[in-house]
Amino acid sequence: MAISLVALLATGVVFALVPDVTPADVPAESSFQASLFLDGPYAARFAGEMIATKEGYFNPGVVVRALPDDPNFVETVAREKAIGVTTGQKFLLALWRGAPVTAFAASFLDTSVAIFALKQSALHRPDDLLGKRVGYRAGSEAEVIFDAMIASLRLPRSQIVKVPDRADFQALRSGEVDAIIVPINQQPSPTSANYVPLTVIKPQDYAIHVPGQVYFASNDLLRDRPSEIADLLHGLVRGWKFAYADYGRAVPVIVDFDRSALAPERVRFELEQQRSLVLPVGARIGEYDESRWRTLRDILVFAGLGRENAPLFQAVSTQFIRGEYRRAPAKDGTGAFSGPD
C-alpha cells in the first residue's frame, strides 16, 4: 500500500481547468443575490468571510450563513445555486458523487489536521508513533491524511495501533491513547483550565500538501455571474488581510458574529494557530496549485474513496484567483499579504 501511494504521488497527472475567461470582462449587475454557506459554526477558521461581511467588503446581496450540521453540505450549495467553503476532501468526494460545483480559491492552503501528543511522551516525529496508540475518528479527513503520511514515509502501518472514537484531548490526558489526530483548532489554549503541554506533528512538514479549506460555487452561478464571483473573492482576500494585519481590530469584529459562543481570547488563539495555513511562506492568500490537488486526488484514491479516472479536475479553476492578483493596485488591498502596518 505504501508503494502504491508513493507511486500515485509521483504520477504527473495533467488535468483540465475551467477555460480562462477573465471574470472582470463580464459586467457586474447590482441585483446580484447569493448565499455564502460556511461548513461549520462561526469560528476563526471563517474569519475572512466574517470580517468581509462586517466590514462591507461584499456586494450587499451576499448573505453569509453557517450550516454546521449539514451532512450533504456541498450538495446543498449546488442545489441553492450558492457559494460555499468546506474542506478540499469534502469537496472532491461530493464532486465524485456528481455535485455540479467548481472550486475557485482556497482559504486554508494546507490541511489543518495534525497529530498531538503530551510533551512528556517525547513523540516528535511520525516514526516515534511506532508501537503507540493513536486516537482518531473513523472515516474522517484526519484518518485519511494520517494514513497517507504514514504510507508515504514507508512506515509499517501494522506497528501503529489506531483507536477509533478517541480523537479528543481528554483521551490523551487520561492515557487512553498516546496521540490523537485532530484539526489544530481543537487544541486547548495555554490559558484554558485543562491545558497540558503538547507536541505536534504536522503532515505538511512531511510533504503532505493538500488544499485545506476551499471556496467553491455551483456551476450555474459561476457560469452566469463570473464577475460577481470575482468581486466576492476580492472581498475574501481583503477580509483575510484584515484578520492578520491587527488582531486588536480583527478579533472584536469576529466575536461580534456570535457573542454567546465566541470568546476573544479563544478567537485570537485560533487565528494564530491557523496563520501558516492562510499565509504560508511564499504563497498568497487564496492561492492553490495543481500539485496540491493532484496529491489530494492520489490520497483519496489510495484510501479507496475514488477512482483514478474519476472526472474531477475540470471542476478546479484557477482563473479567479489569478484574476484577483491581476487587478489594478488601486483596487482595495490587492496583492500578497504584506503584514501588519
CSV table of C-alpha atoms in Angstrom, one decimal:
chain,number,residue,atom,x,y,z
A,1,MET,CA,0.0,0.0,0.0
A,2,ALA,CA,2.9,2.4,0.8
A,3,ILE,CA,4.5,1.7,-2.5
A,4,SER,CA,1.1,2.3,-4.2
A,5,LEU,CA,0.7,5.8,-2.6
A,6,VAL,CA,4.3,6.7,-3.4
A,7,ALA,CA,3.7,5.8,-7.0
A,8,LEU,CA,0.5,7.8,-7.1
A,9,LEU,CA,2.1,10.8,-5.6
A,10,ALA,CA,4.9,10.6,-8.1
A,11,THR,CA,2.5,10.5,-11.1
A,12,GLY,CA,2.4,13.7,-13.1
A,13,VAL,CA,-1.3,13.8,-13.8
A,14,VAL,CA,-2.4,16.5,-16.1
A,15,PHE,CA,-5.9,17.9,-15.5
A,16,ALA,CA,-8.1,20.3,-17.4
A,17,LEU,CA,-9.1,23.6,-15.8
A,18,VAL,CA,-12.1,25.7,-16.5
A,19,PRO,CA,-11.5,27.9,-19.6
A,20,ASP,CA,-9.6,31.0,-18.8
A,21,VAL,CA,-12.2,33.8,-19.2
A,22,THR,CA,-11.2,36.9,-17.2
A,23,PRO,CA,-14.1,37.5,-14.8
A,24,ALA,CA,-13.7,41.2,-14.9
A,25,ASP,CA,-14.7,41.2,-18.6
A,26,VAL,CA,-18.3,40.4,-17.6
A,27,PRO,CA,-20.2,43.4,-16.3
A,28,ALA,CA,-21.5,43.2,-12.7
A,29,GLU,CA,-25.2,43.6,-12.0
A,30,SER,CA,-26.3,45.4,-8.9
A,31,SER,CA,-29.2,42.9,-8.4
A,32,PHE,CA,-26.8,40.1,-7.5
A,33,GLN,CA,-28.1,38.0,-4.7
A,34,ALA,CA,-26.3,34.9,-3.3
A,35,SER,CA,-25.7,33.0,-0.1
A,36,LEU,CA,-22.2,32.1,1.1
A,37,PHE,CA,-22.5,29.0,3.2
A,38,LEU,CA,-20.0,28.0,5.9
A,39,ASP,CA,-19.5,24.3,6.6
A,40,GLY,CA,-19.4,24.7,10.4
A,41,PRO,CA,-20.3,27.2,13.2
A,42,TYR,CA,-19.0,30.7,13.2
A,43,ALA,CA,-15.3,30.5,14.2
A,44,ALA,CA,-11.8,31.8,13.5
A,45,ARG,CA,-11.5,29.4,10.6
A,46,PHE,CA,-14.1,31.5,8.8
A,47,ALA,CA,-12.5,34.8,9.9
A,48,GLY,CA,-12.1,36.1,6.3
A,49,GLU,CA,-15.7,35.6,5.4
A,50,MET,CA,-17.0,37.0,8.7
A,51,ILE,CA,-14.8,40.1,8.6
A,52,ALA,CA,-15.6,40.7,4.9
A,53,THR,CA,-19.3,40.7,5.8
A,54,LYS,CA,-19.0,43.0,8.8
A,55,GLU,CA,-16.6,45.5,7.0
A,56,GLY,CA,-18.8,45.7,3.9
A,57,TYR,CA,-16.3,44.1,1.5
A,58,PHE,CA,-19.1,42.0,-0.2
A,59,ASN,CA,-21.8,43.1,-2.5
A,60,PRO,CA,-24.9,44.0,-0.4
A,61,GLY,CA,-26.7,41.0,-2.0
A,62,VAL,CA,-24.3,38.4,-0.4
A,63,VAL,CA,-25.6,36.8,2.8
A,64,VAL,CA,-23.3,34.7,4.9
A,65,ARG,CA,-24.9,31.7,6.7
A,66,ALA,CA,-23.4,28.9,8.9
A,67,LEU,CA,-24.6,25.4,8.2
A,68,PRO,CA,-22.8,23.4,11.0
A,69,ASP,CA,-24.9,20.2,10.8
A,70,ASP,CA,-25.5,19.6,7.1
A,71,PRO,CA,-24.2,16.1,6.1
A,72,ASN,CA,-24.6,17.0,2.4
A,73,PHE,CA,-23.1,20.5,2.6
A,74,VAL,CA,-21.7,20.6,-0.9
A,75,GLU,CA,-24.9,19.2,-2.5
A,76,THR,CA,-26.8,21.9,-0.6
A,77,VAL,CA,-24.6,24.6,-2.0
A,78,ALA,CA,-25.2,23.3,-5.5
A,79,ARG,CA,-28.9,23.0,-5.1
A,80,GLU,CA,-29.2,26.5,-3.7
A,81,LYS,CA,-27.0,27.9,-6.5
A,82,ALA,CA,-24.8,29.3,-3.8
A,83,ILE,CA,-21.2,29.7,-2.7
A,84,GLY,CA,-19.6,27.5,-0.1
A,85,VAL,CA,-16.4,26.9,1.9
A,86,THR,CA,-15.5,23.4,3.1
A,87,THR,CA,-12.5,21.1,3.2
A,88,GLY,CA,-10.9,20.1,0.0
A,89,GLN,CA,-11.6,16.4,0.8
A,90,LYS,CA,-15.4,17.0,1.3
A,91,PHE,CA,-15.5,19.0,-2.0
A,92,LEU,CA,-13.8,16.2,-4.0
A,93,LEU,CA,-15.9,13.4,-2.5
A,94,ALA,CA,-19.1,15.3,-3.3
A,95,LEU,CA,-17.8,16.0,-6.8
A,96,TRP,CA,-17.3,12.3,-7.3
A,97,ARG,CA,-20.9,11.8,-6.2
A,98,GLY,CA,-22.0,14.1,-9.0
A,99,ALA,CA,-22.4,17.5,-7.3
A,100,PRO,CA,-22.3,20.2,-10.1
A,101,VAL,CA,-19.7,22.5,-8.4
A,102,THR,CA,-16.4,24.2,-9.1
A,103,ALA,CA,-13.7,25.3,-6.7
A,104,PHE,CA,-12.2,28.7,-7.3
A,105,ALA,CA,-9.9,29.6,-4.4
A,106,ALA,CA,-8.6,28.4,-1.0
A,107,SER,CA,-9.0,29.7,2.5
A,108,PHE,CA,-6.6,27.2,4.1
A,109,LEU,CA,-3.8,26.4,1.6
A,110,ASP,CA,-2.9,23.3,3.6
A,111,THR,CA,-4.7,20.7,5.8
A,112,SER,CA,-5.5,21.8,9.3
A,113,VAL,CA,-5.1,18.2,10.5
A,114,ALA,CA,-2.2,17.5,13.0
A,115,ILE,CA,-1.1,14.8,15.4
A,116,PHE,CA,-0.9,15.8,19.0
A,117,ALA,CA,0.9,14.1,21.9
A,118,LEU,CA,1.7,15.0,25.5
A,119,LYS,CA,5.0,16.8,25.6
A,120,GLN,CA,6.3,14.4,28.3
A,121,SER,CA,5.8,11.5,25.9
A,122,ALA,CA,8.6,12.7,23.7
A,123,LEU,CA,6.7,11.9,20.5
A,124,HIS,CA,8.1,14.4,18.0
A,125,ARG,CA,8.2,12.6,14.6
A,126,PRO,CA,6.0,10.1,12.7
A,127,ASP,CA,8.4,7.2,13.4
A,128,ASP,CA,8.0,7.9,17.1
A,129,LEU,CA,4.4,6.7,16.8
A,130,LEU,CA,5.5,3.1,16.0
A,131,GLY,CA,4.2,0.9,18.8
A,132,LYS,CA,1.9,3.6,20.1
A,133,ARG,CA,-1.9,4.0,20.3
A,134,VAL,CA,-3.3,6.8,18.1
A,135,GLY,CA,-6.9,8.1,18.6
A,136,TYR,CA,-8.9,9.0,15.5
A,137,ARG,CA,-12.4,9.4,14.2
A,138,ALA,CA,-13.2,6.7,11.7
A,139,GLY,CA,-13.8,8.0,8.1
A,140,SER,CA,-12.6,11.5,8.9
A,141,GLU,CA,-10.3,13.7,6.9
A,142,ALA,CA,-7.8,13.3,9.8
A,143,GLU,CA,-7.7,9.5,9.3
A,144,VAL,CA,-7.2,9.7,5.6
A,145,ILE,CA,-4.3,12.3,5.9
A,146,PHE,CA,-2.7,10.3,8.7
A,147,ASP,CA,-2.7,7.1,6.7
A,148,ALA,CA,-1.3,8.8,3.7
A,149,MET,CA,1.6,10.4,5.7
A,150,ILE,CA,2.5,7.0,7.2
A,151,ALA,CA,2.4,5.3,3.8
A,152,SER,CA,4.4,8.0,2.0
A,153,LEU,CA,7.1,7.7,4.7
A,154,ARG,CA,7.0,3.9,4.2
A,155,LEU,CA,6.5,3.3,7.9
A,156,PRO,CA,5.0,-0.1,8.9
A,157,ARG,CA,1.3,0.6,9.4
A,158,SER,CA,0.9,-2.6,11.4
A,159,GLN,CA,3.1,-1.2,14.2
A,160,ILE,CA,0.7,1.7,14.9
A,161,VAL,CA,-2.5,0.9,16.9
A,162,LYS,CA,-5.3,3.1,15.7
A,163,VAL,CA,-8.0,3.5,18.3
A,164,PRO,CA,-11.4,4.7,16.9
A,165,ASP,CA,-13.6,7.3,18.6
A,166,ARG,CA,-10.8,8.5,20.9
A,167,ALA,CA,-9.8,11.6,18.9
A,168,ASP,CA,-10.1,14.0,21.9
A,169,PHE,CA,-7.8,15.7,24.3
A,170,GLN,CA,-9.5,14.0,27.3
A,171,ALA,CA,-8.5,10.6,26.0
A,172,LEU,CA,-5.0,11.9,25.5
A,173,ARG,CA,-4.7,13.4,29.0
A,174,SER,CA,-6.2,10.2,30.7
A,175,GLY,CA,-3.7,7.9,28.9
A,176,GLU,CA,-6.2,6.0,26.8
A,177,VAL,CA,-4.1,6.9,23.8
A,178,ASP,CA,-0.6,8.1,23.2
A,179,ALA,CA,-1.5,10.6,20.4
A,180,ILE,CA,-4.6,11.9,18.6
A,181,ILE,CA,-5.3,13.1,15.1
A,182,VAL,CA,-7.5,16.3,15.1
A,183,PRO,CA,-7.7,19.7,13.4
A,184,ILE,CA,-5.4,22.2,15.0
A,185,ASN,CA,-8.3,24.5,16.1
A,186,GLN,CA,-9.4,21.8,18.6
A,187,GLN,CA,-6.3,22.1,20.8
A,188,PRO,CA,-6.7,23.8,24.2
A,189,SER,CA,-5.1,27.2,24.6
A,190,PRO,CA,-2.3,27.7,27.3
A,191,THR,CA,-4.8,29.6,29.5
A,192,SER,CA,-7.5,27.0,29.5
A,193,ALA,CA,-8.3,25.0,32.6
A,194,ASN,CA,-7.5,21.7,31.0
A,195,TYR,CA,-4.3,22.7,29.3
A,196,VAL,CA,-1.3,20.4,29.2
A,197,PRO,CA,2.0,21.0,27.3
A,198,LEU,CA,1.8,19.3,23.9
A,199,THR,CA,3.9,18.4,20.9
A,200,VAL,CA,2.5,18.5,17.4
A,201,ILE,CA,3.4,16.6,14.2
A,202,LYS,CA,2.1,18.4,11.1
A,203,PRO,CA,1.7,16.3,7.8
A,204,GLN,CA,2.8,19.3,5.7
A,205,ASP,CA,6.2,19.0,7.4
A,206,TYR,CA,6.5,15.6,5.7
A,207,ALA,CA,5.5,16.6,2.2
A,208,ILE,CA,1.7,16.1,2.5
A,209,HIS,CA,0.3,19.2,0.9
A,210,VAL,CA,-3.4,19.3,0.0
A,211,PRO,CA,-5.9,22.1,-0.2
A,212,GLY,CA,-7.2,22.5,3.4
A,213,GLN,CA,-10.4,24.6,3.0
A,214,VAL,CA,-11.7,25.7,-0.4
A,215,TYR,CA,-14.2,28.2,-1.8
A,216,PHE,CA,-16.5,26.7,-4.4
A,217,ALA,CA,-19.8,27.6,-6.1
A,218,SER,CA,-22.5,25.9,-8.1
A,219,ASN,CA,-21.6,25.6,-11.8
A,220,ASP,CA,-24.7,27.6,-12.7
A,221,LEU,CA,-23.6,30.6,-10.6
A,222,LEU,CA,-20.1,30.5,-11.9
A,223,ARG,CA,-21.2,30.4,-15.5
A,224,ASP,CA,-23.9,33.1,-15.2
A,225,ARG,CA,-22.2,35.5,-12.7
A,226,PRO,CA,-18.4,35.3,-13.0
A,227,SER,CA,-17.9,39.0,-12.4
A,228,GLU,CA,-19.7,38.8,-9.0
A,229,ILE,CA,-17.7,35.7,-8.0
A,230,ALA,CA,-14.6,37.7,-8.8
A,231,ASP,CA,-15.8,40.6,-6.6
A,232,LEU,CA,-16.7,38.2,-3.8
A,233,LEU,CA,-13.2,36.7,-3.9
A,234,HIS,CA,-11.7,40.1,-3.8
A,235,GLY,CA,-13.7,40.7,-0.6
A,236,LEU,CA,-12.5,37.5,0.9
A,237,VAL,CA,-8.9,38.4,0.3
A,238,ARG,CA,-9.4,41.7,1.9
A,239,GLY,CA,-11.1,40.0,4.9
A,240,TRP,CA,-8.2,37.7,5.5
A,241,LYS,CA,-5.7,40.5,5.2
A,242,PHE,CA,-7.7,42.5,7.8
A,243,ALA,CA,-7.7,39.4,10.1
A,244,TYR,CA,-4.0,39.2,10.1
A,245,ALA,CA,-3.0,42.8,9.9
A,246,ASP,CA,-4.1,43.6,13.5
A,247,TYR,CA,-5.6,41.2,16.0
A,248,GLY,CA,-6.7,44.0,18.1
A,249,ARG,CA,-9.1,45.2,15.4
A,250,ALA,CA,-9.9,41.8,13.9
A,251,VAL,CA,-10.9,39.8,17.0
A,252,PRO,CA,-13.8,42.1,18.1
A,253,VAL,CA,-15.3,42.0,14.6
A,254,ILE,CA,-15.2,38.2,14.6
A,255,VAL,CA,-16.6,37.9,18.1
A,256,ASP,CA,-19.5,40.2,17.2
A,257,PHE,CA,-20.8,37.5,14.9
A,258,ASP,CA,-21.8,35.3,17.9
A,259,ARG,CA,-21.0,36.8,21.3
A,260,SER,CA,-22.6,33.9,23.2
A,261,ALA,CA,-20.3,31.4,21.5
A,262,LEU,CA,-17.1,33.3,20.7
A,263,ALA,CA,-14.6,34.3,23.3
A,264,PRO,CA,-12.0,37.0,22.3
A,265,GLU,CA,-9.0,35.1,23.8
A,266,ARG,CA,-10.0,31.8,22.1
A,267,VAL,CA,-10.5,33.5,18.7
A,268,ARG,CA,-7.1,35.1,18.9
A,269,PHE,CA,-5.5,31.8,19.8
A,270,GLU,CA,-7.2,30.0,16.9
A,271,LEU,CA,-6.2,32.8,14.5
A,272,GLU,CA,-2.6,32.4,15.5
A,273,GLN,CA,-2.7,28.6,15.1
A,274,GLN,CA,-4.0,28.7,11.6
A,275,ARG,CA,-1.9,31.6,10.4
A,276,SER,CA,0.5,29.4,8.5
A,277,LEU,CA,-2.4,27.8,6.6
A,278,VAL,CA,-3.8,31.1,5.4
A,279,LEU,CA,-0.4,32.8,4.9
A,280,PRO,CA,2.2,30.1,4.2
A,281,VAL,CA,5.7,31.4,3.2
A,282,GLY,CA,6.0,32.1,-0.5
A,283,ALA,CA,2.3,32.0,-1.3
A,284,ARG,CA,-0.6,34.5,-1.5
A,285,ILE,CA,-4.0,34.5,0.2
A,286,GLY,CA,-6.4,32.2,-1.6
A,287,GLU,CA,-3.9,30.6,-4.0
A,288,TYR,CA,-3.7,26.9,-4.6
A,289,ASP,CA,-1.8,25.0,-7.3
A,290,GLU,CA,-2.2,21.9,-9.4
A,291,SER,CA,0.2,19.8,-7.3
A,292,ARG,CA,-1.9,20.1,-4.1
A,293,TRP,CA,-5.0,18.9,-6.0
A,294,ARG,CA,-3.1,16.0,-7.5
A,295,THR,CA,-1.8,15.0,-4.1
A,296,LEU,CA,-5.3,15.1,-2.6
A,297,ARG,CA,-6.7,13.1,-5.5
A,298,ASP,CA,-4.0,10.5,-5.1
A,299,ILE,CA,-4.5,10.3,-1.3
A,300,LEU,CA,-8.3,9.7,-1.8
A,301,VAL,CA,-7.7,7.1,-4.4
A,302,PHE,CA,-5.2,5.4,-2.1
A,303,ALA,CA,-7.8,5.4,0.7
A,304,GLY,CA,-10.3,3.7,-1.6
A,305,LEU,CA,-12.6,6.7,-1.8
A,306,GLY,CA,-12.3,7.3,-5.5
A,307,ARG,CA,-11.1,6.0,-8.9
A,308,GLU,CA,-8.0,7.2,-10.7
A,309,ASN,CA,-10.1,8.1,-13.7
A,310,ALA,CA,-12.8,10.0,-11.8
A,311,PRO,CA,-13.7,13.2,-13.7
A,312,LEU,CA,-12.9,15.8,-11.1
A,313,PHE,CA,-10.1,18.2,-12.1
A,314,GLN,CA,-12.1,20.0,-14.7
A,315,ALA,CA,-14.0,21.4,-11.7
A,316,VAL,CA,-11.0,23.1,-10.2
A,317,SER,CA,-10.5,26.7,-11.6
A,318,THR,CA,-7.5,29.0,-11.1
A,319,GLN,CA,-8.8,31.8,-13.3
A,320,PHE,CA,-10.5,33.7,-10.5
A,321,ILE,CA,-7.5,33.7,-8.1
A,322,ARG,CA,-5.2,34.7,-11.0
A,323,GLY,CA,-7.6,37.4,-11.9
A,324,GLU,CA,-7.6,38.7,-8.3
A,325,TYR,CA,-3.9,39.2,-8.4
A,326,ARG,CA,-4.0,40.9,-11.8
A,327,ARG,CA,-6.3,43.6,-10.5
A,328,ALA,CA,-5.1,47.2,-10.6
A,329,PRO,CA,-3.2,48.2,-7.4
A,330,ALA,CA,-5.8,50.9,-6.8
A,331,LYS,CA,-8.3,48.1,-6.0
A,332,ASP,CA,-8.5,47.9,-2.2
A,333,GLY,CA,-5.9,45.6,-0.7
A,334,THR,CA,-4.9,43.8,-3.9
A,335,GLY,CA,-1.8,41.6,-3.9
A,336,ALA,CA,0.0,39.4,-1.5
A,337,PHE,CA,-0.3,39.9,2.2
A,338,SER,CA,2.5,42.3,3.4
A,339,GLY,CA,2.0,42.0,7.2
A,340,PRO,CA,0.7,44.4,9.8
A,341,ASP,CA,1.1,48.2,9.1
